[in-house]
Amino acid sequence: MSSAVASPLDKAVGFYQAPIGKKAVMAVTGVILFGYVVAHLLGNLQIYSADRQQINQYAAFLHDPSHAGFLWGARTFLLAAVLLHMVAATQLWIQNRSARPVRYVKKDDVPTAYAARTMIWSGPIIAAFVVFHVLHLTAGTVLPLQELGPNRPDVRANVIAGFQHPAVAGFYVLAMLLLCLHLYHGVWSMFQSVGVSHPRYTIWLKRFAALSALLIALGNISIPVAVLAGLLTN
Amino acid sequence: MRLILHIWRQRNAAETGRMVRYEAPDVNPDMSFLEMLDVLNEGLIAKGEDPVAFDHDCREGICGMCGFMINGVAHGPLRGATICQLHMRHFRDGQELYLEPWRARAFPVIRDLVVNRSAFDRLIAAGGFISVSTGSAPDGNAILVPKESADRAMDAAACIGCGACVAMCPNASASLFLGAKIAHLGLLPQGQPERAGRVQKMVRQSLQERFGSCTNIGECEAVCPKEIKLEVIARMHRDFLKAAWSGHSAD
Ligand code: HEM
Ligand code: FES
């Protein structure tokens, strides 16, 4: 026992130094991102509403200048979560690679762990997609955006116009398949990372992870597919 | 049966090794894998060559000394068994087998298929123990242990420290080993006083030994000869987070 009292900062640094501390940070930021993805999907699905203005009204509500503080707060919070998640993932990846300097001549893998072993690839591709997505539908750098008025984007028209380009639609579909893979492992993994596991309910945590990953991907993929199939039109 | 073996040969820790091809012309299917290597070695010695070095002791699956990779799988294709308990009938006539030592920065190769696993001893020395007074044996049943805890502690205590989990893990993490020791002691009343410090010290030591960390892949669980479950790793995470939350520090 040392008599020196560790300051809260020392403790936080010590906590983060341990891989389990980094994994806890990844789990907490992972939950935040998971929650965001679910909320975003619910927003997107409004495009199927019989009321064609439904999704535009939702967008106008989010962009309402009286909520600007809230919107920017949420954006900053999510950006911070993504950055922490990526920094911890990268640090662990570097550490883990250096733990086996000499590779095996022959190495077999447990087949079901494919999603787990590719987290470090699915993650950054999803991040690149998020940048493209913001440039496409928020900033209007990829294609010109329509507006119904100031702070009132015509989301419905912009989404449909974008997905009429097969390359754009294809990239969205690919990114969502990778998100499905990432969450299939990640959502279960975050429970394991914070120590939630028991012979009786671990199987349900895995089922929940698989089901939510699948529903999120299918829900989002349905939109470009519906546009290309001519089911969603202006 | 006839086998083609590609075996990692390395004279010492300093030398860089290489794979060497051998033929085992008449292998009896009832031999264990290690007996097959014994026969191969007799042939090498008769020819005046160096025999293949590999670790072994009990040859009955309980000591944890044996172990290497067969075609990229720790302890070979039979689940829930060490290499000394693997018999040649699990292979096909004419099959090609690649034998390699455990690979991890923390487990340097000593010779051929033998690695130095002292890092595991240092993990145990860091916290894998309980402190009790020596002297006369305590009365039996003086400390009551619920049946379920005793069973689960016993399952975790089945770990023989062979190192297959580290060898198989894509991150060369010792988490299954650490988790097994921490669960084994933490499930019993005798393990409680040192519980918070134990996890912190063992995790810190594991970092110093340059083991990797867990990304919940599960290859360790798949090859563990004692079938230790990933749950022990979640338990270690829980103990670690609890200790940190309550402001406990490793020293
Ligand atoms: C931006 C680049 C990203 C990278 C480099 C990345 C990488 C990773 C890695 C390596 C893991 C660890 C898996 C493991 O150890 O088992 C992980 C976990 C996770 N990721 Fe990502 N990811 C990224 C983006 C995202 C995004 C956008 C989301 C949400 C939509 C997300 C959700 C999750 C969740 C929920 C986990 C589980 C956390 C845990 O293991 O405790 N990630 N990520
Ligand atoms: S030699 Fe003892 S476990 Fe294999």
Coordinates of C-alpha atoms and ligand atoms in Angstrom, one line a residue:
Chain A
M1 CA 0.0 0.0 0.0
S2 CA 1.5 3.3 -0.9
S3 CA 0.6 6.3 1.2
A4 CA 0.4 8.8 -1.6
V5 CA -3.2 9.5 -2.5
A6 CA -3.8 9.2 -6.3
S7 CA -5.6 12.2 -7.8
P8 CA -8.7 11.6 -9.8
L9 CA -6.7 12.5 -12.9
D10 CA -4.0 9.9 -12.0
K11 CA -6.7 7.3 -11.5
A12 CA -8.4 8.1 -14.9
V13 CA -5.0 7.8 -16.6
G14 CA -4.3 4.5 -14.8
F15 CA -7.7 3.2 -15.7
Y16 CA -7.3 4.1 -19.4
Q17 CA -3.8 2.5 -19.5
A18 CA -5.3 -0.9 -18.9
P19 CA -6.7 -2.5 -22.0
I20 CA -9.9 -3.3 -20.0
G21 CA -10.3 0.5 -19.4
K22 CA -9.9 1.2 -23.1
K23 CA -12.5 -1.5 -23.8
A24 CA -14.9 0.1 -21.3
V25 CA -14.5 3.4 -23.2
M26 CA -15.2 1.6 -26.4
A27 CA -18.3 -0.1 -24.9
V28 CA -19.7 3.2 -23.6
T29 CA -19.1 5.1 -26.8
G30 CA -20.3 2.1 -28.7
V31 CA -23.7 2.2 -26.9
I32 CA -24.0 5.9 -27.7
L33 CA -23.3 5.3 -31.4
F34 CA -25.7 2.3 -31.4
G35 CA -28.4 4.5 -29.8
Y36 CA -27.8 7.1 -32.5
V37 CA -27.9 4.6 -35.3
V38 CA -31.3 3.3 -34.0
A39 CA -32.7 6.9 -33.7
H40 CA -31.4 7.7 -37.2
L41 CA -33.1 4.7 -38.7
L42 CA -36.4 5.7 -37.1
G43 CA -35.9 9.1 -38.7
N44 CA -35.1 7.6 -42.1
L45 CA -38.1 5.2 -42.1
Q46 CA -40.4 8.2 -42.1
I47 CA -39.7 8.4 -45.9
Y48 CA -42.3 5.6 -46.3
S49 CA -45.0 7.7 -44.6
A50 CA -48.1 8.2 -46.7
D51 CA -47.8 11.9 -45.8
R52 CA -45.0 12.8 -48.3
Q53 CA -44.0 15.9 -46.2
Q54 CA -43.6 13.8 -42.9
I55 CA -39.8 13.4 -43.3
N56 CA -39.4 17.0 -44.3
Q57 CA -41.3 18.2 -41.3
Y58 CA -39.1 16.1 -39.1
A59 CA -36.0 17.6 -40.8
A60 CA -37.4 21.1 -40.4
F61 CA -37.9 20.4 -36.7
L62 CA -34.3 19.3 -36.3
H63 CA -33.0 22.3 -38.2
D64 CA -35.3 24.8 -36.5
P65 CA -32.9 27.7 -35.4
S66 CA -34.5 27.7 -32.0
H67 CA -33.0 24.2 -31.4
A68 CA -29.6 25.1 -32.9
G69 CA -27.9 24.8 -29.5
F70 CA -29.3 21.3 -29.0
L71 CA -28.4 20.2 -32.5
W72 CA -24.8 21.3 -32.2
G73 CA -24.6 19.8 -28.7
A74 CA -25.7 16.5 -30.0
R75 CA -23.3 16.7 -33.0
T76 CA -20.3 17.5 -30.7
F77 CA -21.3 14.7 -28.3
L78 CA -21.5 12.2 -31.2
L79 CA -18.2 13.4 -32.7
A80 CA -16.5 13.0 -29.4
A81 CA -17.9 9.5 -29.0
V82 CA -16.7 8.5 -32.5
L83 CA -13.2 9.9 -31.8
L84 CA -12.8 8.2 -28.4
H85 CA -14.1 4.9 -30.0
M86 CA -11.6 5.2 -32.8
V87 CA -8.6 6.2 -30.7
A88 CA -9.1 3.3 -28.2
A89 CA -9.7 0.8 -31.1
T90 CA -6.5 2.0 -32.8
Q91 CA -4.4 1.9 -29.7
L92 CA -5.6 -1.6 -28.8
W93 CA -5.0 -2.8 -32.4
I94 CA -1.4 -1.6 -32.4
Q95 CA -0.7 -3.2 -29.0
N96 CA -2.3 -6.4 -30.0
R97 CA -0.4 -6.6 -33.3
S98 CA 2.9 -6.2 -31.5
A99 CA 2.0 -9.0 -29.1
R100 CA 2.8 -11.5 -31.9
P101 CA 5.8 -10.3 -33.8
V102 CA 6.4 -13.7 -35.5
R103 CA 3.4 -14.9 -37.5
Y104 CA 2.3 -18.5 -37.9
V105 CA 3.2 -20.2 -41.2
K106 CA -0.3 -21.8 -41.0
K107 CA -3.1 -20.5 -38.9
D108 CA -6.7 -21.7 -38.8
D109 CA -9.5 -19.5 -37.4
V110 CA -12.7 -20.3 -35.7
P111 CA -15.1 -19.6 -38.7
T112 CA -17.8 -17.9 -36.7
A113 CA -15.4 -15.1 -35.5
Y114 CA -15.2 -13.5 -39.0
A115 CA -17.1 -10.3 -37.8
A116 CA -14.9 -10.1 -34.7
R117 CA -11.7 -10.4 -36.6
T118 CA -12.7 -7.7 -39.2
M119 CA -13.9 -5.0 -36.7
I120 CA -10.8 -2.9 -37.4
W121 CA -11.7 -2.9 -41.2
S122 CA -15.5 -2.6 -40.9
G123 CA -15.1 0.3 -38.4
P124 CA -13.0 2.7 -40.5
I125 CA -15.0 2.0 -43.7
I126 CA -18.1 2.9 -41.8
A127 CA -16.4 6.1 -40.6
A128 CA -15.4 7.0 -44.2
F129 CA -19.0 6.4 -45.2
V130 CA -20.3 8.7 -42.4
V131 CA -18.1 11.5 -43.9
F132 CA -19.4 10.8 -47.4
H133 CA -23.0 10.7 -46.0
V134 CA -22.6 14.1 -44.3
L135 CA -21.1 15.6 -47.5
H136 CA -23.9 14.1 -49.6
L137 CA -27.0 14.9 -47.6
T138 CA -26.1 17.6 -45.1
A139 CA -23.4 19.7 -46.8
G140 CA -24.5 19.1 -50.4
T141 CA -20.9 18.8 -51.7
V142 CA -21.6 15.6 -53.7
L143 CA -24.8 16.6 -55.4
P144 CA -26.8 19.9 -55.2
L145 CA -29.5 19.9 -52.5
Q146 CA -33.1 21.1 -52.8
E147 CA -34.6 23.4 -50.1
L148 CA -38.2 24.1 -49.4
G149 CA -37.1 27.3 -47.6
P150 CA -34.4 28.5 -45.2
N151 CA -33.4 25.7 -42.8
R152 CA -36.1 23.5 -44.5
P153 CA -34.2 20.9 -46.6
D154 CA -36.3 18.9 -49.0
V155 CA -35.0 15.6 -47.6
R156 CA -37.3 13.4 -49.6
A157 CA -36.3 14.9 -52.9
N158 CA -32.6 14.8 -52.0
V159 CA -32.6 11.2 -50.9
I160 CA -34.5 10.1 -54.0
A161 CA -32.2 12.1 -56.4
G162 CA -29.1 10.7 -54.7
F163 CA -30.1 7.1 -54.9
Q164 CA -30.9 7.4 -58.5
H165 CA -27.2 7.2 -59.1
P166 CA -26.4 3.4 -58.7
A167 CA -22.9 4.1 -57.5
V168 CA -24.2 6.2 -54.6
A169 CA -26.9 3.7 -53.7
G170 CA -24.3 0.9 -54.0
F171 CA -22.0 2.5 -51.5
Y172 CA -24.8 3.1 -49.0
V173 CA -25.8 -0.6 -49.3
L174 CA -22.2 -1.7 -48.8
A175 CA -21.7 0.5 -45.8
M176 CA -24.8 -0.8 -44.2
L177 CA -23.7 -4.4 -44.7
L178 CA -20.5 -3.6 -43.0
L179 CA -22.4 -1.8 -40.2
C180 CA -24.4 -5.0 -39.8
L181 CA -21.2 -7.0 -39.4
H182 CA -19.7 -4.4 -37.0
L183 CA -22.8 -4.4 -34.8
Y184 CA -23.3 -8.2 -35.0
H185 CA -20.1 -8.6 -33.1
G186 CA -19.9 -5.1 -31.4
V187 CA -23.3 -5.1 -29.6
W188 CA -22.6 -8.5 -28.0
S189 CA -18.9 -7.5 -27.4
M190 CA -19.9 -4.4 -25.4
F191 CA -21.8 -6.5 -22.9
Q192 CA -18.7 -8.8 -22.6
S193 CA -16.4 -5.7 -22.2
V194 CA -18.3 -4.4 -19.2
G195 CA -18.6 -7.8 -17.7
V196 CA -22.2 -8.7 -18.4
S197 CA -22.2 -12.4 -19.2
H198 CA -23.8 -15.5 -17.7
P199 CA -24.3 -19.0 -19.1
R200 CA -28.1 -18.5 -18.9
Y201 CA -28.5 -15.2 -20.8
T202 CA -25.3 -14.8 -22.9
I203 CA -27.1 -16.6 -25.7
W204 CA -29.9 -13.9 -25.6
L205 CA -27.4 -11.1 -25.7
K206 CA -25.9 -12.7 -28.9
R207 CA -29.4 -13.0 -30.4
F208 CA -30.2 -9.4 -29.5
A209 CA -27.0 -8.3 -31.2
A210 CA -27.6 -10.3 -34.3
L211 CA -31.3 -9.3 -34.6
S212 CA -30.6 -5.5 -34.0
A213 CA -27.7 -5.6 -36.5
L214 CA -29.8 -7.2 -39.1
L215 CA -32.9 -4.9 -38.6
I216 CA -30.7 -1.7 -38.7
A217 CA -29.0 -2.8 -41.9
L218 CA -32.2 -4.0 -43.6
G219 CA -34.2 -0.9 -42.6
N220 CA -31.6 1.4 -44.1
I221 CA -30.8 -0.7 -47.2
S222 CA -34.5 -0.8 -48.1
I223 CA -34.4 2.9 -48.9
P224 CA -31.9 2.9 -51.8
V225 CA -33.4 -0.4 -53.0
A226 CA -36.9 1.1 -53.0
V227 CA -35.6 4.1 -55.0
L228 CA -33.8 2.0 -57.6
A229 CA -36.8 -0.3 -57.9
G230 CA -39.0 2.8 -58.6
L231 CA -41.1 2.3 -55.6
L232 CA -40.2 5.6 -54.0
T233 CA -40.7 8.5 -56.4
N234 CA -41.2 12.3 -56.0
Chain B
M1 CA -0.5 -44.8 -42.1
R2 CA 2.0 -42.4 -43.7
L3 CA 2.3 -38.7 -42.8
I4 CA 4.2 -35.7 -44.2
L5 CA 5.3 -33.4 -41.3
H6 CA 6.5 -29.8 -41.7
I7 CA 8.1 -29.0 -38.3
W8 CA 9.5 -25.7 -37.0
R9 CA 13.2 -26.3 -36.3
Q10 CA 15.1 -23.6 -34.3
R11 CA 18.3 -24.4 -32.4
N12 CA 18.0 -21.7 -29.8
A13 CA 16.3 -18.4 -28.9
A14 CA 18.8 -16.3 -30.9
E15 CA 18.7 -18.3 -34.1
T16 CA 16.0 -17.8 -36.7
G17 CA 14.2 -21.0 -37.3
R18 CA 12.6 -22.6 -40.4
M19 CA 10.1 -25.2 -41.4
V20 CA 11.7 -28.6 -42.2
R21 CA 9.9 -31.4 -44.1
Y22 CA 9.9 -35.0 -42.6
E23 CA 8.2 -38.2 -43.6
A24 CA 6.7 -40.6 -41.0
P25 CA 6.3 -43.7 -43.1
D26 CA 4.5 -46.1 -40.8
V27 CA 2.5 -44.5 -38.1
N28 CA 0.3 -46.7 -35.9
P29 CA -3.2 -45.1 -35.6
D30 CA -3.3 -46.0 -31.9
M31 CA -0.2 -44.0 -31.1
S32 CA -0.6 -40.6 -29.3
F33 CA 0.7 -37.6 -31.2
L34 CA 3.7 -37.4 -28.9
E35 CA 4.5 -41.1 -29.3
M36 CA 4.5 -40.5 -33.1
L37 CA 7.1 -37.8 -32.5
D38 CA 9.1 -40.1 -30.2
V39 CA 9.3 -42.6 -33.1
L40 CA 10.3 -39.9 -35.5
N41 CA 13.0 -38.8 -33.1
E42 CA 14.4 -42.3 -32.8
G43 CA 14.8 -42.3 -36.5
L44 CA 16.5 -38.9 -36.4
I45 CA 18.9 -40.0 -33.6
A46 CA 19.7 -43.2 -35.6
K47 CA 20.7 -41.0 -38.5
G48 CA 22.8 -38.8 -36.3
E49 CA 20.4 -35.8 -36.6
D50 CA 19.1 -33.6 -33.7
P51 CA 15.7 -34.9 -32.4
V52 CA 12.7 -32.5 -32.4
A53 CA 12.4 -30.8 -29.0
F54 CA 8.9 -30.6 -27.6
D55 CA 7.5 -30.1 -24.0
H56 CA 5.7 -32.9 -22.2
D57 CA 5.5 -34.5 -18.8
C58 CA 2.4 -36.3 -17.6
R59 CA 1.1 -37.4 -21.0
E60 CA -2.3 -37.8 -19.5
G61 CA -3.7 -34.4 -20.1
I62 CA -3.4 -32.9 -16.6
C63 CA 0.0 -31.2 -16.2
G64 CA -0.2 -28.5 -18.9
M65 CA 3.3 -29.0 -20.2
C66 CA 2.6 -30.2 -23.8
G67 CA 1.2 -28.2 -26.6
F68 CA 2.0 -26.8 -30.1
M69 CA 0.1 -25.9 -33.2
I70 CA -1.0 -28.6 -35.6
N71 CA -2.1 -27.1 -38.9
G72 CA -2.8 -23.7 -37.2
V73 CA -4.8 -25.0 -34.3
A74 CA -3.5 -25.2 -30.8
H75 CA -3.4 -28.8 -29.6
G76 CA -4.7 -30.0 -33.0
P77 CA -8.1 -30.9 -34.3
L78 CA -9.6 -32.7 -31.2
R79 CA -11.7 -30.4 -29.0
G80 CA -11.2 -30.5 -25.3
A81 CA -8.0 -32.4 -25.4
T82 CA -4.2 -31.7 -25.0
I83 CA -1.8 -32.9 -27.7
C84 CA -0.7 -35.8 -25.4
Q85 CA -4.3 -37.0 -25.5
L86 CA -4.7 -36.8 -29.2
H87 CA -4.3 -40.0 -31.2
M88 CA -3.2 -40.6 -34.7
R89 CA -6.5 -42.1 -35.7
H90 CA -7.8 -38.5 -35.9
F91 CA -5.6 -38.0 -39.0
R92 CA -5.9 -39.3 -42.6
D93 CA -3.3 -41.5 -44.3
G94 CA -1.0 -39.3 -46.4
Q95 CA -2.1 -36.1 -44.6
E96 CA 0.4 -33.1 -44.4
L97 CA 0.8 -31.6 -41.0
Y98 CA 2.4 -28.3 -40.0
L99 CA 3.8 -28.2 -36.5
E100 CA 4.7 -24.8 -35.0
P101 CA 5.5 -23.6 -31.5
W102 CA 3.1 -21.2 -29.7
R103 CA 3.7 -17.7 -31.1
A104 CA 3.6 -14.7 -28.8
R105 CA 6.0 -12.0 -27.8
A106 CA 5.5 -13.1 -24.2
F107 CA 6.4 -16.8 -25.1
P108 CA 9.8 -16.7 -26.7
V109 CA 10.9 -19.9 -28.5
I110 CA 13.6 -21.8 -26.6
R111 CA 14.1 -24.6 -29.2
D112 CA 12.0 -26.2 -31.9
L113 CA 8.4 -26.6 -30.5
V114 CA 9.4 -25.5 -26.9
V115 CA 8.5 -22.0 -25.7
N116 CA 9.3 -20.2 -22.5
R117 CA 6.0 -19.7 -20.5
S118 CA 7.6 -18.1 -17.4
A119 CA 5.4 -15.1 -18.2
F120 CA 2.4 -17.2 -16.8
D121 CA 4.3 -17.8 -13.6
R122 CA 4.9 -14.0 -13.2
L123 CA 1.1 -13.4 -13.8
I124 CA 0.4 -15.8 -11.0
A125 CA 3.0 -14.3 -8.7
A126 CA 1.4 -10.9 -9.4
G127 CA -1.9 -11.9 -7.9
G128 CA -3.0 -15.5 -8.6
F129 CA -2.8 -16.6 -4.9
I130 CA -4.5 -16.1 -1.5
S131 CA -2.7 -15.2 1.7
V132 CA -3.3 -17.7 4.5
S133 CA -1.4 -18.5 7.7
T134 CA 0.6 -21.6 7.5
G135 CA 0.6 -24.1 10.3
S136 CA -2.0 -26.7 11.2
A137 CA -4.6 -27.4 8.6
P138 CA -7.9 -25.6 9.1
D139 CA -11.0 -27.6 10.1
G140 CA -12.9 -29.1 7.2
N141 CA -16.1 -27.2 6.4
A142 CA -15.1 -24.3 8.8
I143 CA -15.9 -22.0 5.8
L144 CA -19.1 -22.8 4.0
V145 CA -19.1 -22.6 0.2
P146 CA -22.4 -22.7 -1.7
K147 CA -22.5 -25.7 -4.1
E148 CA -22.9 -23.6 -7.2
S149 CA -19.9 -21.4 -6.4
A150 CA -17.8 -24.5 -5.6
D151 CA -18.7 -26.0 -9.0
R152 CA -18.0 -22.9 -10.9
A153 CA -14.7 -22.3 -9.1
M154 CA -13.8 -25.9 -9.9
D155 CA -14.6 -25.4 -13.6
A156 CA -12.3 -22.4 -13.7
A157 CA -9.6 -24.2 -11.6
A158 CA -9.4 -26.9 -14.3
C159 CA -7.1 -24.5 -16.2
I160 CA -3.7 -26.3 -16.5
G161 CA -1.8 -23.2 -17.8
C162 CA -0.8 -24.8 -21.1
G163 CA -0.9 -21.5 -23.0
A164 CA -3.1 -22.7 -25.9
C165 CA -5.4 -19.7 -25.4
V166 CA -2.5 -17.2 -25.9
A167 CA -1.3 -19.2 -28.9
M168 CA -4.7 -19.3 -30.7
C169 CA -5.8 -15.7 -29.9
P170 CA -5.2 -13.4 -32.9
N171 CA -4.1 -10.8 -30.3
A172 CA -1.9 -13.2 -28.3
S173 CA -3.9 -12.2 -25.2
A174 CA -3.7 -14.1 -21.9
S175 CA -7.3 -13.2 -21.0
L176 CA -8.7 -16.7 -20.7
F177 CA -5.9 -17.8 -18.4
L178 CA -6.2 -14.6 -16.3
G179 CA -10.0 -14.9 -16.2
A180 CA -9.8 -18.6 -15.2
K181 CA -7.4 -17.8 -12.2
I182 CA -9.4 -14.7 -11.2
A183 CA -12.7 -16.6 -11.4
H184 CA -11.3 -19.6 -9.6
L185 CA -10.2 -17.5 -6.6
G186 CA -12.9 -14.9 -6.7
L187 CA -15.8 -17.4 -6.5
L188 CA -14.6 -18.7 -3.2
P189 CA -14.8 -16.9 0.2
Q190 CA -11.0 -17.4 0.7
G191 CA -10.4 -15.3 -2.4
Q192 CA -12.4 -12.2 -1.3
P193 CA -9.9 -10.1 0.8
E194 CA -7.4 -9.8 -2.2
R195 CA -10.0 -9.7 -4.9
A196 CA -9.9 -6.0 -6.0
G197 CA -6.1 -5.9 -5.9
R198 CA -5.7 -9.2 -7.6
V199 CA -7.4 -8.3 -10.9
Q200 CA -5.5 -4.9 -11.0
K201 CA -2.1 -6.4 -10.4
M202 CA -2.6 -9.3 -12.8
V203 CA -3.9 -7.1 -15.6
R204 CA -1.0 -4.7 -15.1
Q205 CA 1.5 -7.6 -15.2
S206 CA -0.1 -8.9 -18.3
L207 CA 0.5 -5.5 -20.0
Q208 CA 4.1 -5.5 -18.8
E209 CA 4.6 -9.0 -20.3
R210 CA 3.4 -7.6 -23.6
F211 CA 0.4 -10.0 -23.9
G212 CA -2.3 -8.6 -26.2
S213 CA -5.8 -7.8 -25.0
C214 CA -9.2 -9.4 -25.5
T215 CA -11.4 -8.5 -28.4
N216 CA -14.0 -11.2 -27.6
I217 CA -13.2 -13.4 -30.6
G218 CA -13.5 -16.7 -28.8
E219 CA -10.7 -18.8 -30.4
C220 CA -9.2 -19.4 -26.9
E221 CA -12.5 -21.0 -25.8
A222 CA -12.6 -23.1 -28.9
V223 CA -9.2 -24.7 -28.3
C224 CA -9.0 -24.8 -24.5
P225 CA -8.3 -28.4 -23.5
K226 CA -10.2 -27.8 -20.3
E227 CA -13.1 -26.0 -22.1
I228 CA -12.9 -22.9 -19.9
K229 CA -15.6 -20.5 -21.0
L230 CA -15.5 -16.8 -22.2
E231 CA -17.6 -16.0 -19.2
V232 CA -14.5 -16.0 -17.0
I233 CA -13.2 -13.1 -19.1
A234 CA -16.4 -11.1 -18.6
R235 CA -16.0 -11.8 -14.9
M236 CA -12.4 -10.4 -15.0
H237 CA -13.7 -7.3 -16.7
R238 CA -16.4 -6.9 -14.1
D239 CA -13.9 -7.3 -11.2
F240 CA -11.6 -4.8 -12.9
L241 CA -14.3 -2.2 -13.4
K242 CA -15.6 -2.7 -9.9
A243 CA -12.2 -2.2 -8.4
A244 CA -11.6 0.9 -10.4
W245 CA -15.0 2.3 -9.6
S246 CA -14.5 1.8 -5.8
G247 CA -11.2 3.7 -6.1
H248 CA -9.0 0.8 -5.4
S249 CA -5.5 1.0 -6.9
A250 CA -3.1 -1.8 -7.7
D251 CA -0.5 -0.8 -5.1
Ligands
HEM1 C1 -15.2 5.0 -36.9 C2 -14.4 4.0 -36.9 C3 -14.7 2.8 -36.1 C4 -13.7 1.9 -35.7 C5 -12.2 2.0 -36.1 C6 -14.3 0.9 -34.9 C7 -13.6 -0.2 -34.4 C8 -14.1 -1.0 -33.5 C9 -13.4 -2.1 -32.8 C10 -12.0 -2.5 -33.2 C11 -14.2 -2.6 -31.9 C12 -13.8 -3.6 -30.9 C13 -14.4 -4.9 -31.1 C14 -13.9 -5.8 -29.9 O1 -12.9 -5.5 -29.3 O2 -14.6 -6.8 -29.7 C15 -15.5 -1.9 -31.9 C16 -16.5 -2.1 -31.1 C17 -17.8 -1.5 -31.2 N1 -18.2 -0.7 -32.2 FE1 -16.9 0.2 -33.5 N2 -15.6 1.2 -34.8 C18 -15.9 2.3 -35.5 C19 -17.1 2.9 -35.7 C20 -18.3 2.4 -35.1 C21 -19.6 3.0 -35.3 C22 -19.9 4.1 -36.3 C23 -20.4 2.4 -34.5 C24 -21.9 2.5 -34.3 C25 -22.7 2.6 -35.2 C26 -19.7 1.4 -33.7 C27 -20.2 0.5 -32.8 C28 -19.5 -0.3 -32.0 C29 -20.0 -1.1 -30.9 C30 -21.3 -1.0 -30.3 C31 -18.8 -1.8 -30.4 C32 -18.8 -2.7 -29.1 C33 -17.9 -2.1 -28.1 C34 -17.2 -3.1 -27.3 O3 -16.5 -3.9 -27.8 O4 -17.2 -3.0 -26.0 N3 -18.4 1.5 -34.1 N4 -15.4 -0.9 -32.9
FES2 S1 1.9 -33.8 -21.1 FE1 0.8 -33.2 -19.4 S2 -0.9 -32.3 -20.3 FE2 0.1 -33.1 -22.0

